[in-house]
Amino acid sequence: MKSFVFAPTAALCLCCLFSLPIAAEEAPAKTEVSYFKQVLPIFRAKNCTGCHQPAKQGGDYVMTDFAALLKGGESGDAAVVPGQPSKSHLLAQITPKDGKADMPKDAPPLTDAEVTLVKTWIEQGAKNDTPASNMLRYDADHPPEYLAPPVLKAVKFSPSGDALAVAGYHEVLLHKPDGSGLIARLVGESERIEAIAFSPDGTMLAACGGSPGRFGEVQIWDIAKRELKLSKMVGYDTIYGVSWSPNGKLVGFGCPDNTMRGIDPTTGEQVLFNGAHNDWVLDTVFSTASDHIITVSRDMSMKLVEVGTQRFVDNLTSITPGALKGGLIAIDRHPTKDELLCGGSDGAPKVFKMIRTEARKIGDNANLLKEFPAQPGRIFGVAYSKDGSKIAAGSSQDGRGEVRVYDTTSFQQLWKLEIPEGGIYSVDFRPDGQTLAIAGFDGEVRLVNAADGKLISKFLPIEIKTATAAN
């Protein structure tokens, strides 16, 4: 009888004894938080790296360099103390109190989940797992060096014609308008600069781009001071087609999430958003009165959006199935009229009127004013001359480029220039109408006579270094 009572008791004790280490072994380990994959994307999405980078050091604090991120800024307190969240000033700055946080400034605070993620990363030792290929950083004191000519996605003359901006790698290169010398290098965070636009008064320059698959960015530069006034991080991929409203109050751009957006260029606040497109928005332009923005997209359409209401108004291109033959890539507006020049995958430059005057019908293309003969390949760049008398279109096909210029009154072709060295991605008239700048795949800027297409000069926008073991 005694042995009968003892047996289950002993068995129970043995069960408990052996279950304890098993339970301990099965307790899930705390997942290691990745700085590169989890924490850094938060800092980018909240625009922390936009306000705290070498070109714009808010509070003398830089967050794009890991050592500087840990060190801190003007407060003198260490921003991040590995393993000690309570001593990390950065965590204190981003942790909301009564729904408000000190940082990010003038923006919604991080969510509880985001703050917890940053805190956990610090607790775990604030390790930097950034791949070596992503650690290289550039600034004005350490600008990029080029071992080969860069692909040039954009060229733009200033409104006064006294400077020519060229999109480079991690920078915008400001040149004298005749290509005789480099004026300044505006080095920023984005490795790719997809589009550039001067403010109407010429005092500011907007550039948009980003790093593919990581972030998009709009930069606003003070031309006279060579200073980055604003950096706005947008999404997780490169952005396109930046443009200024004629009244200077808005900067618009397109995104690969199929949206068009607009920001206040002084504060960075997003004040314009529309998602009517079904594919990437690649270029934008404002109406003469700044009350509408027009967008073109890979979805083969040109759309009209009212700025004040952010409301989609109209498809300016035909909605007839099969009428369009490819995505639209580039757009420009007549300098004094709401007429729009666009180009894209079908190679044919087209001019549309902005305001519909006839009821839409299936099968019509009533807003189309003129379709020009197709150029080889896709059109990547279009431009009006400042007086509206000429239009230019640049295309690319099979590693070759072509530029055509037309008279806007007679619609006659004035000249054609074939460029066998590479495709053309951008064209722009100097304000005096005498010169057309051309840029593209081969990395050279060509300045040609706008009247006849004769080459005036060509130049590489940056010195090309000889490859060495060091670089």
XYZ file of C-alpha atoms in Angstrom:
471
model
C 0.000 0.000 0.000
C 2.773 2.388 0.867
C 4.601 1.642 -2.323
C 1.416 2.324 -4.321
C 1.132 5.815 -2.812
C 4.820 6.579 -3.361
C 4.967 5.654 -7.030
C 2.741 8.402 -8.486
C 4.223 10.989 -6.139
C 7.711 10.122 -7.239
C 6.630 10.117 -10.846
C 5.099 13.566 -10.427
C 8.291 14.892 -8.866
C 10.397 13.437 -11.636
C 8.055 14.937 -14.238
C 8.364 18.401 -12.694
C 12.107 18.009 -12.292
C 12.707 17.159 -15.918
C 10.143 19.621 -17.298
C 11.922 22.647 -15.820
C 15.029 22.664 -18.035
C 12.909 21.745 -21.045
C 10.676 24.785 -20.462
C 13.752 26.969 -20.065
C 15.189 25.695 -23.322
C 11.914 26.346 -25.162
C 11.623 29.985 -23.984
C 11.990 32.061 -27.170
C 15.153 34.125 -27.396
C 14.714 37.832 -28.027
C 15.044 38.496 -31.751
C 18.102 40.518 -32.706
C 17.045 43.912 -34.049
C 18.803 44.927 -37.274
C 19.970 48.530 -37.508
C 20.203 48.456 -41.309
C 16.932 46.626 -41.991
C 14.717 47.878 -39.161
C 16.023 50.958 -37.345
C 17.522 52.971 -40.213
C 14.320 52.701 -42.322
C 12.426 54.298 -39.410
C 14.876 57.204 -39.280
C 14.480 57.667 -43.043
C 10.698 57.364 -43.078
C 10.380 59.953 -40.295
C 12.773 62.269 -42.202
C 15.343 62.145 -39.373
C 18.173 61.604 -41.864
C 16.826 64.437 -43.992
C 17.286 67.010 -41.230
C 20.456 65.478 -39.792
C 22.950 64.854 -42.600
C 26.279 66.441 -43.602
C 24.604 68.961 -45.912
C 22.031 69.934 -43.261
C 23.202 69.338 -39.675
C 20.207 70.199 -37.522
C 21.443 70.696 -33.950
C 24.977 69.855 -35.136
C 23.805 66.243 -35.268
C 24.431 63.856 -38.178
C 22.473 60.608 -38.448
C 23.751 59.358 -41.802
C 27.160 58.442 -40.346
C 27.004 55.712 -37.690
C 29.747 57.087 -35.437
C 28.135 60.534 -35.530
C 24.729 58.968 -34.873
C 26.023 57.520 -31.602
C 27.999 60.617 -30.597
C 25.206 63.198 -30.567
C 25.019 66.911 -31.304
C 24.965 70.328 -29.696
C 23.373 69.136 -26.435
C 26.634 67.404 -25.536
C 24.784 64.261 -24.452
C 25.590 60.943 -26.082
C 22.787 60.181 -28.501
C 23.154 56.421 -28.211
C 24.931 54.561 -25.396
C 25.080 50.894 -26.442
C 23.329 48.706 -23.893
C 21.997 51.681 -21.914
C 18.712 53.086 -23.262
C 18.213 55.254 -20.163
C 21.429 57.158 -20.950
C 20.692 57.514 -24.673
C 19.573 61.066 -25.485
C 18.180 60.006 -28.862
C 15.687 57.653 -27.225
C 14.554 60.392 -24.853
C 14.041 62.755 -27.790
C 11.855 60.341 -29.779
C 9.788 58.952 -26.891
C 6.368 60.659 -26.739
C 5.070 62.187 -23.533
C 1.354 62.912 -23.475
C 1.277 62.134 -27.180
C 4.089 64.541 -28.102
C 7.815 64.028 -28.670
C 10.702 66.471 -29.060
C 11.705 64.740 -32.287
C 10.978 64.530 -35.132
C 10.369 68.259 -35.139
C 7.040 69.506 -36.532
C 6.013 65.963 -37.459
C 4.018 63.089 -35.944
C 5.982 61.158 -33.299
C 7.216 57.615 -33.739
C 4.679 54.940 -32.878
C 5.039 52.919 -29.674
C 6.193 49.944 -31.753
C 8.864 52.039 -33.481
C 10.156 53.477 -30.201
C 10.254 49.981 -28.712
C 12.244 48.735 -31.691
C 14.837 51.508 -31.290
C 14.996 50.896 -27.530
C 15.511 47.159 -28.044
C 18.263 47.829 -30.563
C 20.075 50.015 -28.006
C 19.556 47.412 -25.257
C 21.110 44.789 -27.508
C 24.256 46.867 -27.933
C 23.337 49.240 -30.794
C 25.207 47.140 -33.332
C 25.860 48.389 -36.834
C 25.065 45.650 -39.349
C 25.211 47.936 -42.383
C 26.813 46.129 -45.346
C 30.224 47.483 -46.297
C 28.902 48.491 -49.720
C 26.413 50.856 -48.061
C 28.808 52.556 -45.650
C 30.405 54.987 -48.098
C 29.185 58.529 -47.461
C 29.773 61.745 -49.363
C 29.588 65.408 -48.381
C 30.932 68.749 -49.584
C 34.340 68.015 -48.054
C 34.389 64.464 -49.427
C 32.615 64.629 -52.800
C 32.271 61.633 -55.106
C 35.116 60.728 -57.426
C 34.218 59.468 -60.886
C 36.085 56.645 -62.578
C 33.777 56.778 -65.615
C 31.399 59.387 -67.044
C 28.090 59.328 -65.158
C 24.775 58.717 -66.877
C 23.127 62.154 -66.982
C 19.388 62.054 -66.244
C 18.759 65.800 -66.144
C 20.068 69.183 -67.309
C 18.395 72.506 -66.575
C 19.290 76.163 -67.180
C 18.566 78.675 -64.428
C 15.761 81.188 -65.178
C 18.319 83.952 -65.773
C 20.467 81.690 -67.927
C 23.582 82.267 -65.815
C 23.989 78.638 -64.721
C 23.428 75.123 -66.010
C 22.543 72.406 -63.491
C 23.525 68.826 -64.297
C 22.403 65.751 -62.355
C 25.359 63.672 -61.163
C 26.004 60.880 -58.676
C 25.051 61.950 -55.141
C 25.111 65.561 -56.357
C 23.943 68.316 -58.650
C 26.757 69.966 -60.601
C 26.354 73.698 -61.245
C 28.179 74.862 -64.365
C 28.672 78.093 -66.220
C 26.025 78.168 -68.959
C 28.572 77.764 -71.754
C 30.205 74.783 -70.047
C 33.460 76.669 -69.460
C 33.729 75.852 -65.769
C 32.236 74.178 -62.718
C 30.642 76.667 -60.306
C 29.599 74.406 -57.426
C 28.930 70.839 -56.341
C 25.728 70.339 -54.350
C 26.423 67.011 -52.635
C 23.516 65.289 -50.903
C 22.240 61.976 -49.590
C 20.581 60.581 -52.739
C 22.851 58.499 -54.927
C 20.572 58.969 -57.927
C 19.321 62.378 -59.028
C 16.433 61.806 -61.432
C 15.189 65.362 -62.019
C 16.083 68.968 -61.196
C 14.126 72.223 -61.334
C 14.940 75.834 -60.467
C 12.460 77.929 -58.518
C 10.760 80.597 -60.655
C 12.972 83.332 -59.165
C 16.114 81.230 -59.603
C 17.176 81.426 -55.951
C 16.441 77.785 -55.143
C 16.932 74.468 -56.865
C 14.861 71.344 -56.288
C 16.324 67.914 -56.973
C 14.595 64.580 -56.587
C 15.847 61.026 -56.618
C 16.932 58.631 -53.909
C 18.455 55.200 -53.563
C 16.593 52.392 -55.352
C 14.752 50.107 -52.971
C 15.750 52.184 -49.916
C 14.395 55.744 -49.994
C 13.225 58.647 -52.099
C 14.239 62.244 -51.431
C 13.428 65.804 -52.442
C 16.231 68.311 -51.878
C 15.811 72.103 -51.845
C 19.091 74.014 -52.291
C 19.869 77.692 -51.746
C 21.840 78.553 -54.885
C 23.667 81.632 -53.554
C 24.740 79.966 -50.292
C 25.323 76.515 -51.863
C 23.357 75.254 -48.867
C 20.789 72.490 -48.467
C 17.705 74.205 -47.048
C 15.434 71.171 -46.955
C 15.625 67.417 -47.361
C 12.351 65.501 -47.484
C 12.542 61.713 -47.387
C 9.645 60.077 -49.231
C 8.868 56.360 -49.268
C 11.232 53.501 -49.987
C 12.272 54.024 -53.596
C 13.517 56.663 -56.009
C 11.134 59.507 -56.898
C 10.777 61.385 -60.184
C 9.760 64.459 -62.136
C 10.212 67.319 -59.677
C 8.639 70.667 -60.646
C 7.949 74.085 -59.099
C 4.614 75.844 -59.268
C 4.913 79.209 -61.084
C 4.002 81.040 -57.859
C 6.895 79.291 -56.080
C 4.697 77.926 -53.289
C 4.713 74.229 -54.177
C 7.100 71.543 -55.355
C 5.506 68.534 -57.034
C 6.928 65.109 -57.865
C 5.929 61.573 -58.818
C 6.406 58.335 -56.901
C 6.749 54.640 -57.762
C 3.792 53.864 -55.476
C 1.585 55.374 -58.229
C 1.036 58.640 -56.357
C 1.709 62.266 -57.120
C 2.679 64.464 -54.185
C 3.467 68.077 -53.451
C 5.282 69.760 -50.579
C 5.741 73.241 -49.195
C 9.368 74.013 -50.191
C 10.017 75.997 -47.009
C 8.714 73.502 -44.432
C 8.647 70.183 -46.282
C 5.029 69.631 -45.258
C 3.138 67.440 -47.712
C 0.192 69.513 -48.916
C -0.728 67.706 -52.119
C -1.503 64.037 -52.734
C -3.348 62.112 -55.414
C -3.417 58.433 -56.288
C -5.369 58.375 -59.550
C -2.607 56.682 -61.559
C -2.223 52.911 -61.865
C 1.561 52.854 -62.294
C 4.675 54.895 -61.506
C 4.290 58.664 -61.871
C 7.361 59.803 -63.823
C 6.957 63.542 -64.398
C 4.928 66.551 -63.271
C 4.271 70.145 -64.284
C 2.005 72.898 -62.925
C -0.486 75.028 -64.833
C 0.315 78.679 -65.561
C -1.936 79.767 -62.670
C -0.459 77.194 -60.246
C -3.976 75.901 -59.600
C -3.535 72.528 -61.309
C -0.790 69.940 -61.569
C -0.446 67.634 -64.554
C 1.190 64.223 -64.277
C 2.338 61.490 -66.659
C 2.795 57.847 -65.807
C 3.811 54.424 -66.978
C 0.066 53.663 -67.044
C -0.029 55.504 -70.430
C -2.090 58.443 -69.168
C -1.741 62.171 -68.517
C -3.906 63.321 -65.624
C -5.109 66.703 -64.401
C -5.400 67.352 -60.656
C -6.794 70.455 -58.955
C -4.307 71.766 -56.400
C -6.736 73.359 -53.950
C -8.901 70.267 -53.511
C -6.311 67.604 -54.487
C -9.112 66.270 -56.700
C -8.579 64.287 -59.895
C -10.235 66.287 -62.683
C -9.614 64.603 -66.023
C -7.646 62.211 -68.182
C -6.149 64.500 -70.807
C -5.102 61.549 -72.950
C -7.586 59.238 -74.656
C -9.326 56.571 -72.583
C -10.091 54.457 -75.635
C -8.729 50.915 -75.198
C -5.709 50.434 -77.438
C -5.391 54.128 -78.300
C -2.228 54.516 -76.248
C 0.860 52.543 -77.105
C 3.049 52.781 -74.040
C 3.833 54.693 -70.886
C 4.378 58.446 -70.774
C 7.741 59.565 -69.403
C 8.242 63.329 -69.804
C 6.124 66.477 -69.798
C 6.593 70.245 -70.139
C 4.179 73.179 -70.346
C 4.089 76.084 -72.779
C 5.539 79.107 -70.906
C 2.433 81.277 -71.325
C -0.411 78.904 -72.259
C -1.860 75.770 -70.710
C -0.657 73.549 -73.519
C 1.304 70.447 -72.628
C 4.094 68.685 -74.486
C 4.640 65.040 -73.581
C 6.604 62.044 -74.788
C 7.073 58.428 -73.909
C 7.311 54.855 -75.059
C 5.792 55.290 -78.526
C 8.436 57.877 -79.476
C 5.919 60.429 -80.771
C 5.928 63.901 -79.142
C 2.383 65.151 -78.566
C 0.827 68.478 -77.590
C -2.392 68.536 -75.538
C -4.612 71.338 -74.280
C -5.150 71.293 -70.525
C -8.823 72.217 -70.301
C -11.398 70.041 -72.026
C -13.839 72.004 -74.200
C -15.799 69.047 -75.579
C -17.722 66.321 -73.810
C -15.699 63.151 -73.489
C -16.696 60.283 -75.738
C -15.286 56.799 -76.024
C -13.064 56.809 -79.070
C -12.120 60.484 -78.980
C -8.832 62.185 -78.189
C -10.275 65.684 -78.102
C -7.518 67.326 -76.057
C -4.805 66.326 -78.533
C -3.646 69.368 -80.513
C -0.729 67.866 -82.428
C 1.105 64.561 -82.760
C 4.563 64.675 -84.304
C 6.277 61.830 -86.182
C 7.747 59.145 -83.957
C 11.434 59.245 -83.116
C 13.523 56.088 -82.699
C 12.854 54.424 -79.352
C 11.378 56.123 -76.310
C 11.268 59.829 -75.575
C 12.818 60.626 -72.194
C 13.100 64.416 -72.364
C 10.936 67.230 -73.756
C 11.156 71.015 -73.464
C 9.609 74.285 -74.654
C 11.783 77.287 -75.393
C 11.121 80.203 -73.047
C 9.272 82.173 -75.740
C 7.234 79.114 -76.696
C 8.358 79.203 -80.323
C 10.164 75.848 -80.286
C 9.864 72.420 -78.753
C 12.564 69.778 -78.378
C 12.379 66.046 -77.757
C 15.198 63.610 -76.981
C 14.952 59.842 -77.394
C 16.917 56.638 -76.920
C 17.004 53.306 -78.733
C 19.606 50.528 -78.798
C 22.354 52.703 -77.328
C 21.788 55.583 -79.757
C 20.125 58.932 -79.236
C 18.250 61.473 -81.300
C 17.010 65.023 -80.751
C 14.421 66.805 -82.877
C 13.319 70.434 -82.671
C 10.051 71.780 -84.098
C 8.503 75.186 -84.720
C 5.333 75.516 -82.609
C 3.501 77.734 -85.101
C 4.005 75.773 -88.311
C 4.710 72.447 -86.546
C 7.539 71.962 -89.027
C 10.705 70.141 -88.029
C 13.576 72.615 -87.829
C 16.352 70.069 -87.425
C 17.315 66.599 -86.267
C 20.504 65.526 -84.511
C 21.548 61.882 -84.284
C 23.835 60.954 -81.391
C 25.336 57.491 -81.894
C 27.333 57.614 -78.635
C 24.304 57.073 -76.395
C 20.637 57.628 -75.648
C 19.316 61.072 -74.704
C 17.494 61.546 -71.391
C 17.176 65.316 -70.995
C 16.952 68.498 -73.086
C 16.547 72.139 -72.056
C 16.594 75.518 -73.819
C 18.631 78.383 -72.423
C 16.236 81.268 -71.616
C 17.579 83.412 -74.483
C 16.466 80.679 -76.878
C 19.830 80.480 -78.607
C 21.169 77.259 -77.078
C 19.804 73.802 -76.363
C 21.494 71.620 -73.731
C 21.410 67.861 -74.344
C 22.473 65.083 -71.960
C 22.181 61.343 -71.645
C 23.848 57.975 -71.425
C 27.395 58.809 -72.546
C 27.904 61.359 -69.750
C 28.642 64.352 -71.982
C 26.684 67.599 -72.043
C 26.200 68.896 -75.582
C 25.386 72.529 -76.253
C 23.915 73.041 -79.709
C 22.581 75.979 -81.683
C 18.821 75.936 -81.138
C 18.196 77.315 -84.642
C 20.016 74.662 -86.671
C 21.286 71.957 -84.302
C 24.956 72.648 -84.993
C 27.244 71.628 -82.140
C 28.642 74.596 -80.191
C 30.562 72.589 -77.598
C 30.450 69.453 -75.499
C 31.987 68.676 -72.134
C 32.141 66.182 -69.293
C 30.486 67.803 -66.263
C 33.045 66.366 -63.834
C 36.683 65.271 -63.877
C 37.166 61.556 -64.507
C 39.817 60.001 -62.260
C 42.160 57.203 -63.238
C 41.341 54.007 -61.371
C 43.846 53.107 -58.641
C 43.963 50.601 -55.801
C 42.920 53.397 -53.413
C 39.715 54.350 -55.252
